[in-house]
mmCIF file of C-alpha atoms in Angstrom:
data_model
loop_
_atom_site.group_PDB
_atom_site.id
_atom_site.type_symbol
_atom_site.label_atom_id
_atom_site.label_comp_id
_atom_site.label_asym_id
_atom_site.label_seq_id
_atom_site.Cartn_x
_atom_site.Cartn_y
_atom_site.Cartn_z
ATOM 1 C CA MET A 21 -11.317 -6.492 -9.594
ATOM 2 C CA SER A 22 -10.670 -2.895 -10.626
ATOM 3 C CA ASN A 23 -7.208 -0.922 -9.817
ATOM 4 C CA LEU A 24 -9.331 1.242 -6.731
ATOM 5 C CA MET A 25 -10.972 -1.882 -5.639
ATOM 6 C CA ARG A 26 -7.845 -3.857 -5.481
ATOM 7 C CA MET A 27 -5.942 -0.588 -3.676
ATOM 8 C CA ARG A 28 -8.775 -0.644 -0.989
ATOM 9 C CA ALA A 29 -8.435 -4.190 -0.427
ATOM 10 C CA LEU A 30 -4.620 -3.867 0.060
ATOM 11 C CA LYS A 31 -5.267 -0.591 2.348
ATOM 12 C CA ALA A 32 -7.763 -2.860 4.468
ATOM 13 C CA PHE A 33 -5.150 -6.024 4.570
ATOM 14 C CA ARG A 34 -2.518 -3.603 5.760
ATOM 15 C CA SER A 35 -4.650 -2.306 8.718
ATOM 16 C CA ARG A 36 -5.449 -5.766 9.661
ATOM 17 C CA LEU A 37 -1.992 -7.025 9.611
ATOM 18 C CA PHE A 38 -0.817 -4.113 12.041
ATOM 19 C CA ARG A 39 -3.457 -4.711 13.949
ATOM 20 C CA LEU A 40 -2.233 -8.475 14.413
ATOM 21 C CA GLU A 41 1.365 -7.243 14.830
ATOM 22 C CA ALA A 42 0.614 -4.846 17.550
ATOM 23 C CA ARG A 43 -1.245 -7.630 19.671
ATOM 24 C CA GLY A 44 1.962 -9.714 19.504
ATOM 25 C CA CYS A 45 0.937 -12.175 16.823
ATOM 26 C CA PHE A 46 4.161 -11.663 15.076
ATOM 27 C CA ASP A 47 7.065 -9.163 14.803
ATOM 28 C CA ALA A 48 7.639 -6.175 12.229
ATOM 29 C CA ALA A 49 9.867 -8.728 9.983
ATOM 30 C CA ARG A 50 7.184 -11.215 9.883
ATOM 31 C CA ALA A 51 4.724 -8.736 9.061
ATOM 32 C CA GLY A 52 7.117 -7.292 6.142
ATOM 33 C CA THR A 53 7.503 -10.889 4.954
ATOM 34 C CA LEU A 54 3.707 -11.375 4.531
ATOM 35 C CA MET A 55 3.154 -8.193 2.929
ATOM 36 C CA ASP A 56 5.852 -9.296 0.317
ATOM 37 C CA GLU A 57 4.129 -13.048 -0.050
ATOM 38 C CA VAL A 58 0.517 -11.402 -0.645
ATOM 39 C CA ALA A 59 2.302 -8.881 -3.382
ATOM 40 C CA SER A 60 3.691 -11.523 -5.227
ATOM 41 C CA ALA A 61 0.678 -14.153 -4.557
ATOM 42 C CA ALA A 62 -0.648 -13.074 -7.878
ATOM 43 C CA PRO A 63 0.680 -10.798 -10.640
ATOM 44 C CA VAL A 64 0.452 -7.056 -9.725
ATOM 45 C CA SER A 65 1.658 -3.793 -11.202
ATOM 46 C CA PRO A 66 5.138 -2.745 -9.412
ATOM 47 C CA VAL A 67 3.572 0.492 -8.190
ATOM 48 C CA THR A 68 0.925 -1.738 -6.655
ATOM 49 C CA ALA A 69 3.412 -3.932 -4.912
ATOM 50 C CA PHE A 70 5.514 -0.929 -3.550
ATOM 51 C CA TYR A 71 2.350 0.169 -2.146
ATOM 52 C CA LEU A 72 1.480 -2.887 -0.422
ATOM 53 C CA ARG A 73 5.018 -3.118 1.223
ATOM 54 C CA TYR A 74 5.973 0.538 1.923
ATOM 55 C CA GLY A 75 2.224 2.406 1.808
ATOM 56 C CA PRO A 76 2.126 5.481 0.292
ATOM 57 C CA SER A 77 5.338 6.784 1.416
ATOM 58 C CA PRO A 78 6.475 9.349 -1.211
ATOM 59 C CA ALA A 79 3.077 11.099 -1.713
ATOM 60 C CA THR A 80 3.012 11.861 2.106
ATOM 61 C CA GLY A 81 6.264 12.861 2.642
ATOM 62 C CA VAL A 82 7.180 10.209 5.390
ATOM 63 C CA VAL A 83 8.528 6.690 5.477
ATOM 64 C CA ASN A 84 7.721 4.033 8.031
ATOM 65 C CA LEU A 85 11.095 2.409 8.956
ATOM 66 C CA ALA A 86 11.098 -1.073 8.664
ATOM 67 C CA PRO A 87 13.344 -4.008 9.652
ATOM 68 C CA GLY A 88 16.169 -4.124 6.982
ATOM 69 C CA PHE A 89 16.277 -0.371 6.540
ATOM 70 C CA ARG A 90 19.373 1.556 6.857
ATOM 71 C CA LEU A 91 19.582 5.422 7.871
ATOM 72 C CA HIS A 92 22.437 7.194 6.405
ATOM 73 C CA ALA A 93 23.373 10.418 8.161
ATOM 74 C CA VAL A 94 25.618 13.129 6.301
ATOM 75 C CA THR A 95 26.627 16.138 8.474
ATOM 76 C CA LEU A 96 28.548 19.139 7.501
ATOM 77 C CA VAL A 97 31.831 19.520 9.170
ATOM 78 C CA ARG A 98 32.876 23.479 9.535
ATOM 79 C CA SER A 99 35.953 25.330 10.203
ATOM 80 C CA ARG A 100 35.927 27.825 13.532
ATOM 81 C CA ARG A 101 35.022 30.482 11.170
ATOM 82 C CA GLY A 102 31.966 28.371 9.703
ATOM 83 C CA ARG A 103 33.437 27.387 6.584
ATOM 84 C CA VAL A 104 32.365 24.115 5.495
ATOM 85 C CA VAL A 105 35.485 21.977 5.368
ATOM 86 C CA GLY A 106 34.365 18.371 5.277
ATOM 87 C CA GLN A 107 31.571 15.925 6.455
ATOM 88 C CA GLN A 108 30.585 13.410 8.857
ATOM 89 C CA THR A 109 28.731 10.310 7.949
ATOM 90 C CA ALA A 110 26.950 7.863 9.910
ATOM 91 C CA TRP A 111 25.032 4.707 9.532
ATOM 92 C CA PHE A 112 22.137 3.259 11.537
ATOM 93 C CA ALA A 113 20.547 -0.066 11.439
ATOM 94 C CA VAL A 114 16.659 -0.741 11.545
ATOM 95 C CA ARG A 115 16.031 -4.115 13.352
ATOM 96 C CA ALA A 116 12.894 -5.873 14.350
ATOM 97 C CA ARG A 117 11.884 -5.727 18.092
ATOM 98 C CA ARG A 118 10.527 -8.617 19.687
ATOM 99 C CA GLY A 119 6.793 -8.433 20.032
ATOM 100 C CA ALA A 120 5.875 -5.274 17.516
ATOM 101 C CA GLY A 121 7.772 -2.481 15.818
ATOM 102 C CA VAL A 122 11.664 -1.535 15.239
ATOM 103 C CA ARG A 123 14.470 -0.542 17.242
ATOM 104 C CA VAL A 124 17.176 1.812 15.468
ATOM 105 C CA GLN A 125 21.165 1.224 16.512
ATOM 106 C CA PRO A 126 24.253 2.959 15.129
ATOM 107 C CA LEU A 127 26.156 0.526 13.062
ATOM 108 C CA SER A 128 29.829 2.057 13.585
ATOM 109 C CA ARG A 129 31.382 5.352 14.996
ATOM 110 C CA PRO A 130 30.980 8.378 12.666
ATOM 111 C CA LYS A 131 33.265 8.776 10.113
ATOM 112 C CA ILE A 132 34.808 12.380 8.769
ATOM 113 C CA ARG A 133 36.220 13.358 5.644
ATOM 114 C CA LEU A 134 38.004 16.772 5.450
ATOM 115 C CA TYR A 135 38.186 18.025 1.890
ATOM 116 C CA LEU A 136 41.830 19.045 2.438
ATOM 117 C CA SER A 137 43.667 17.489 5.079
ATOM 118 C CA HIS A 138 45.454 20.658 6.531
ATOM 119 C CA LEU A 139 42.089 22.094 7.303
ATOM 120 C CA ARG A 140 41.326 22.795 10.778
ATOM 121 C CA ALA A 141 37.777 21.498 11.898
ATOM 122 C CA ARG A 142 35.511 21.456 14.564
ATOM 123 C CA ARG A 143 34.235 17.975 15.010
ATOM 124 C CA PRO A 144 30.163 17.814 14.707
ATOM 125 C CA GLY A 145 28.697 16.064 17.704
ATOM 126 C CA PRO A 146 27.057 12.720 16.941
ATOM 127 C CA LEU A 147 23.586 12.093 15.703
ATOM 128 C CA LEU A 148 21.652 10.289 18.566
ATOM 129 C CA LEU A 149 18.227 8.655 17.488
ATOM 130 C CA ARG A 150 17.333 7.927 20.909
ATOM 131 C CA PHE A 151 13.464 7.720 22.086
ATOM 132 C CA PRO A 152 11.913 6.073 25.096
ATOM 133 C CA ARG A 153 11.550 2.325 25.317
ATOM 134 C CA PRO A 154 7.833 2.611 24.453
ATOM 135 C CA ALA A 155 8.668 4.083 21.053
ATOM 136 C CA ARG A 156 8.243 1.287 18.821
ATOM 137 C CA TYR A 157 7.192 2.760 15.686
ATOM 138 C CA TRP A 158 9.352 5.249 13.848
ATOM 139 C CA ARG A 159 8.866 7.408 10.964
ATOM 140 C CA LEU A 160 11.454 9.752 8.890
ATOM 141 C CA ALA A 161 9.675 12.849 7.659
ATOM 142 C CA TRP A 162 10.937 15.386 5.294
ATOM 143 C CA TRP A 163 10.288 18.433 3.322
ATOM 144 C CA LEU A 164 6.971 19.563 5.543
ATOM 145 C CA GLY A 165 7.272 23.172 4.700
ATOM 146 C CA ALA A 166 5.962 24.984 1.607
ATOM 147 C CA SER A 167 9.508 26.100 0.725
ATOM 148 C CA LYS A 168 13.241 25.324 1.405
ATOM 149 C CA ALA A 169 13.090 28.131 4.043
ATOM 150 C CA ASN A 170 10.740 25.991 5.892
ATOM 151 C CA HIS A 171 12.238 22.872 5.042
ATOM 152 C CA SER A 172 12.069 20.562 8.209
ATOM 153 C CA ASN A 173 13.496 16.990 8.552
ATOM 154 C CA MET A 174 12.802 14.855 11.509
ATOM 155 C CA VAL A 175 12.099 11.498 13.169
ATOM 156 C CA VAL A 176 8.803 10.892 14.803
ATOM 157 C CA ALA A 177 8.469 7.807 17.028
ATOM 158 C CA ALA A 178 5.438 6.463 18.980
ATOM 159 C CA ALA A 179 3.989 3.518 21.352
ATOM 160 C CA SER A 180 1.194 2.587 18.733
ATOM 161 C CA ARG A 181 0.758 3.211 14.956
ATOM 162 C CA ALA A 182 -2.265 5.493 15.627
ATOM 163 C CA ALA A 183 -0.196 7.464 17.826
ATOM 164 C CA LEU A 184 2.439 7.625 15.274
ATOM 165 C CA GLN A 185 -0.323 8.660 12.687
ATOM 166 C CA ARG A 186 -1.528 11.479 15.073
ATOM 167 C CA ALA A 187 2.231 13.051 15.736
ATOM 168 C CA THR A 188 2.814 13.073 12.301
ATOM 169 C CA ALA A 189 -0.083 14.852 11.246
ATOM 170 C CA ALA A 190 0.756 17.467 14.147
ATOM 171 C CA VAL A 191 4.089 17.951 12.773
ATOM 172 C CA GLN A 192 3.212 18.223 9.232
ATOM 173 C CA THR A 193 0.582 20.956 10.289
ATOM 174 C CA TYR A 194 2.926 22.694 12.433
ATOM 175 C CA PRO A 195 6.762 21.703 12.107
ATOM 176 C CA ALA A 196 7.654 23.763 15.409
ATOM 177 C CA ALA A 197 5.628 21.100 17.388
ATOM 178 C CA CYS A 198 8.322 18.659 16.813
ATOM 179 C CA ALA A 199 10.349 20.775 19.522
ATOM 180 C CA ALA A 200 7.417 20.003 21.918
ATOM 181 C CA LEU A 201 7.504 16.258 21.662
ATOM 182 C CA ALA A 202 11.201 16.181 22.223
ATOM 183 C CA PRO A 203 12.439 12.714 23.802
ATOM 184 C CA ARG A 204 13.646 14.416 26.885
ATOM 185 C CA GLY A 205 13.293 12.510 30.504
ATOM 186 C CA GLY A 206 11.396 9.466 31.156
ATOM 187 C CA ALA A 207 8.589 8.148 28.935
ATOM 188 C CA GLY A 208 5.668 9.126 31.564
ATOM 189 C CA ARG A 209 2.159 9.028 30.150
ATOM 190 C CA ARG A 210 3.225 10.256 26.590
ATOM 191 C CA LEU A 211 2.605 8.284 23.365
ATOM 192 C CA ALA A 212 4.744 9.922 20.842
ATOM 193 C CA TRP A 213 7.881 11.759 20.410
ATOM 194 C CA CYS A 214 9.844 13.897 17.790
ATOM 195 C CA LEU A 215 13.446 14.729 16.939
ATOM 196 C CA PRO A 216 14.012 17.539 14.609
ATOM 197 C CA ILE A 217 17.392 16.857 12.505
ATOM 198 C CA SER A 218 19.760 19.829 12.292
ATOM 199 C CA ARG A 219 19.727 21.652 8.780
ATOM 200 C CA SER A 220 23.453 20.495 8.658
ATOM 201 C CA THR A 221 22.429 17.132 8.466
ATOM 202 C CA VAL A 222 20.872 15.228 5.927
ATOM 203 C CA LEU A 223 19.355 11.838 6.950
ATOM 204 C CA THR A 224 18.079 9.269 4.576
ATOM 205 C CA ALA A 225 16.469 6.158 4.567
ATOM 206 C CA GLU A 226 17.918 3.356 2.596
ATOM 207 C CA LEU A 227 16.932 -0.231 1.168
ATOM 208 C CA PRO A 228 19.289 -3.186 0.595
ATOM 209 C CA ILE A 229 19.490 -4.687 -2.950
ATOM 210 C CA ARG A 230 22.040 -6.668 -4.559
ATOM 211 C CA VAL A 231 23.984 -5.133 -7.533
ATOM 212 C CA GLN A 232 26.387 -7.488 -9.454
ATOM 213 C CA GLY A 233 26.014 -10.162 -6.800
ATOM 214 C CA ARG A 234 27.079 -7.675 -3.781
ATOM 215 C CA ARG A 235 24.807 -6.174 -1.252
ATOM 216 C CA ARG A 236 24.128 -2.504 -1.880
ATOM 217 C CA TYR A 237 22.020 0.286 -0.196
ATOM 218 C CA VAL A 238 20.118 2.616 -2.356
ATOM 219 C CA PRO A 239 17.981 5.627 -1.096
ATOM 220 C CA PHE A 240 14.149 4.791 -0.458
ATOM 221 C CA ASP A 241 11.661 5.585 -2.993
ATOM 222 C CA LEU A 242 14.111 5.415 -6.332
ATOM 223 C CA THR A 243 13.334 3.823 -9.614
ATOM 224 C CA LEU A 244 15.567 1.501 -11.441
ATOM 225 C CA ALA A 245 16.930 4.248 -13.345
ATOM 226 C CA GLN A 246 17.596 6.695 -10.485
ATOM 227 C CA ALA A 247 19.194 3.589 -8.312
ATOM 228 C CA LEU A 248 21.632 3.098 -11.362
ATOM 229 C CA ASN A 249 22.146 6.871 -11.323
ATOM 230 C CA ASP A 250 23.222 6.718 -7.749
ATOM 231 C CA LEU A 251 25.582 3.630 -8.608
ATOM 232 C CA GLY A 252 27.230 5.397 -10.783
ATOM 233 C CA ILE A 253 25.842 4.739 -14.240
ATOM 234 C CA ALA A 254 25.303 8.060 -16.006
ATOM 235 C CA ASN A 255 22.800 6.456 -19.040
ATOM 236 C CA PRO A 256 20.846 3.511 -17.399
ATOM 237 C CA ALA A 257 19.105 2.886 -20.930
ATOM 238 C CA SER A 258 22.661 1.953 -22.363
ATOM 239 C CA LEU A 259 22.192 -1.197 -19.930
ATOM 240 C CA LEU A 260 18.886 -2.527 -21.415
ATOM 241 C CA PRO A 261 20.485 -4.873 -24.005
ATOM 242 C CA LYS A 262 21.814 -6.999 -20.929
ATOM 243 C CA LEU A 263 20.003 -5.796 -18.090
ATOM 244 C CA ARG A 264 19.001 -8.551 -15.524
ATOM 245 C CA VAL A 265 16.514 -7.881 -12.613
ATOM 246 C CA TRP A 266 14.964 -10.098 -10.235
ATOM 247 C CA ARG A 267 12.351 -9.580 -7.678
ATOM 248 C CA ARG A 268 10.980 -12.145 -5.010
ATOM 249 C CA PHE A 269 7.980 -14.052 -6.194
ATOM 250 C CA ARG A 270 6.231 -16.582 -4.013
ATOM 251 C CA GLY A 271 9.253 -16.870 -1.770
ATOM 252 C CA HIS A 272 11.626 -17.072 -4.254
ATOM 253 C CA PRO A 273 14.109 -14.471 -6.566
ATOM 254 C CA ALA A 274 12.196 -14.495 -10.085
ATOM 255 C CA PRO A 275 13.522 -12.703 -13.146
ATOM 256 C CA LEU A 276 11.558 -9.713 -14.512
ATOM 257 C CA ARG A 277 10.960 -9.877 -17.942
ATOM 258 C CA PHE A 278 11.024 -6.944 -20.201
ATOM 259 C CA ASP A 279 10.874 -5.499 -23.520
ATOM 260 C CA ARG A 280 14.734 -4.560 -24.193
ATOM 261 C CA ARG A 281 13.733 -2.057 -26.753
ATOM 262 C CA SER A 282 11.725 -0.090 -24.027
ATOM 263 C CA ALA A 283 13.078 1.793 -21.154
ATOM 264 C CA ALA A 284 9.797 1.109 -19.157
ATOM 265 C CA ILE A 285 11.737 -1.348 -16.812
ATOM 266 C CA LEU A 286 13.874 1.989 -15.736
ATOM 267 C CA ALA A 287 10.480 3.191 -14.160
ATOM 268 C CA VAL A 288 9.704 0.344 -11.832
ATOM 269 C CA PRO A 289 10.417 1.410 -8.085
ATOM 270 C CA LEU A 290 12.890 -0.913 -6.116
ATOM 271 C CA MET A 291 11.972 -2.731 -3.487
ATOM 272 C CA ALA A 292 14.209 -4.167 -0.471
ATOM 273 C CA GLY A 293 15.628 -7.624 -1.886
ATOM 274 C CA ASP A 294 15.829 -6.702 -5.394
ATOM 275 C CA GLU A 295 18.610 -8.004 -7.555
ATOM 276 C CA ILE A 296 20.244 -6.208 -10.851
ATOM 277 C CA ARG A 297 23.063 -7.370 -12.969
ATOM 278 C CA TRP A 298 24.424 -6.138 -16.405
#
């Protein structure tokens, strides 16, 4: 099967799987497990495996939130005169809902870190990721504008994947449309909602991996090299002689074999559940 035919088959499989999830045949966590199992049923490229699990998210500027994800919110803290004096950090867990879809819950109270302890600051309000109960499917969208001046960061939610797709297309075309879909009041007959994120807040989707035997989270859509940079490794190529990487294959963690004389392994996109050691 050619690469093009394989990608078409994977896209058709994802669509059928999501339809079965919407009918209540299994929840979002099980749907993700099934996609993982199909991706590991036969050898496929890392890019193909990533597409099967998460879709074409990097190319579209959106990521579908799936069970196991974590949202990381960093908000600038300002003084009464508007000077940036610190940051407020909050985390949210993405969990499967019974039947289909996901729910997003805060993991703890927001934490504030001031750059200088003696500075007086205004505490920013908490980030409230709340949508009406029918909102089962969530997306984080970013960089929808043509330039930084038009940059928009938002969360879109809907009662169905079809409604989520339509709402996403609308706000990508016209980001100001997000305000008209704000989740105010009761759900009514609406099928989609949108929450614009303040320009003072950076909201990032993160994936769980294991690093040196410990559970860690890294931003979504990072290669192994980028993840190692994020973990504090300035020169990932220096780890090649002793680097070890595991990925689930047919339900069990399996080591990835690679040429230690080549940096090709560092370009592999990471997926939830991967493990790295050195």
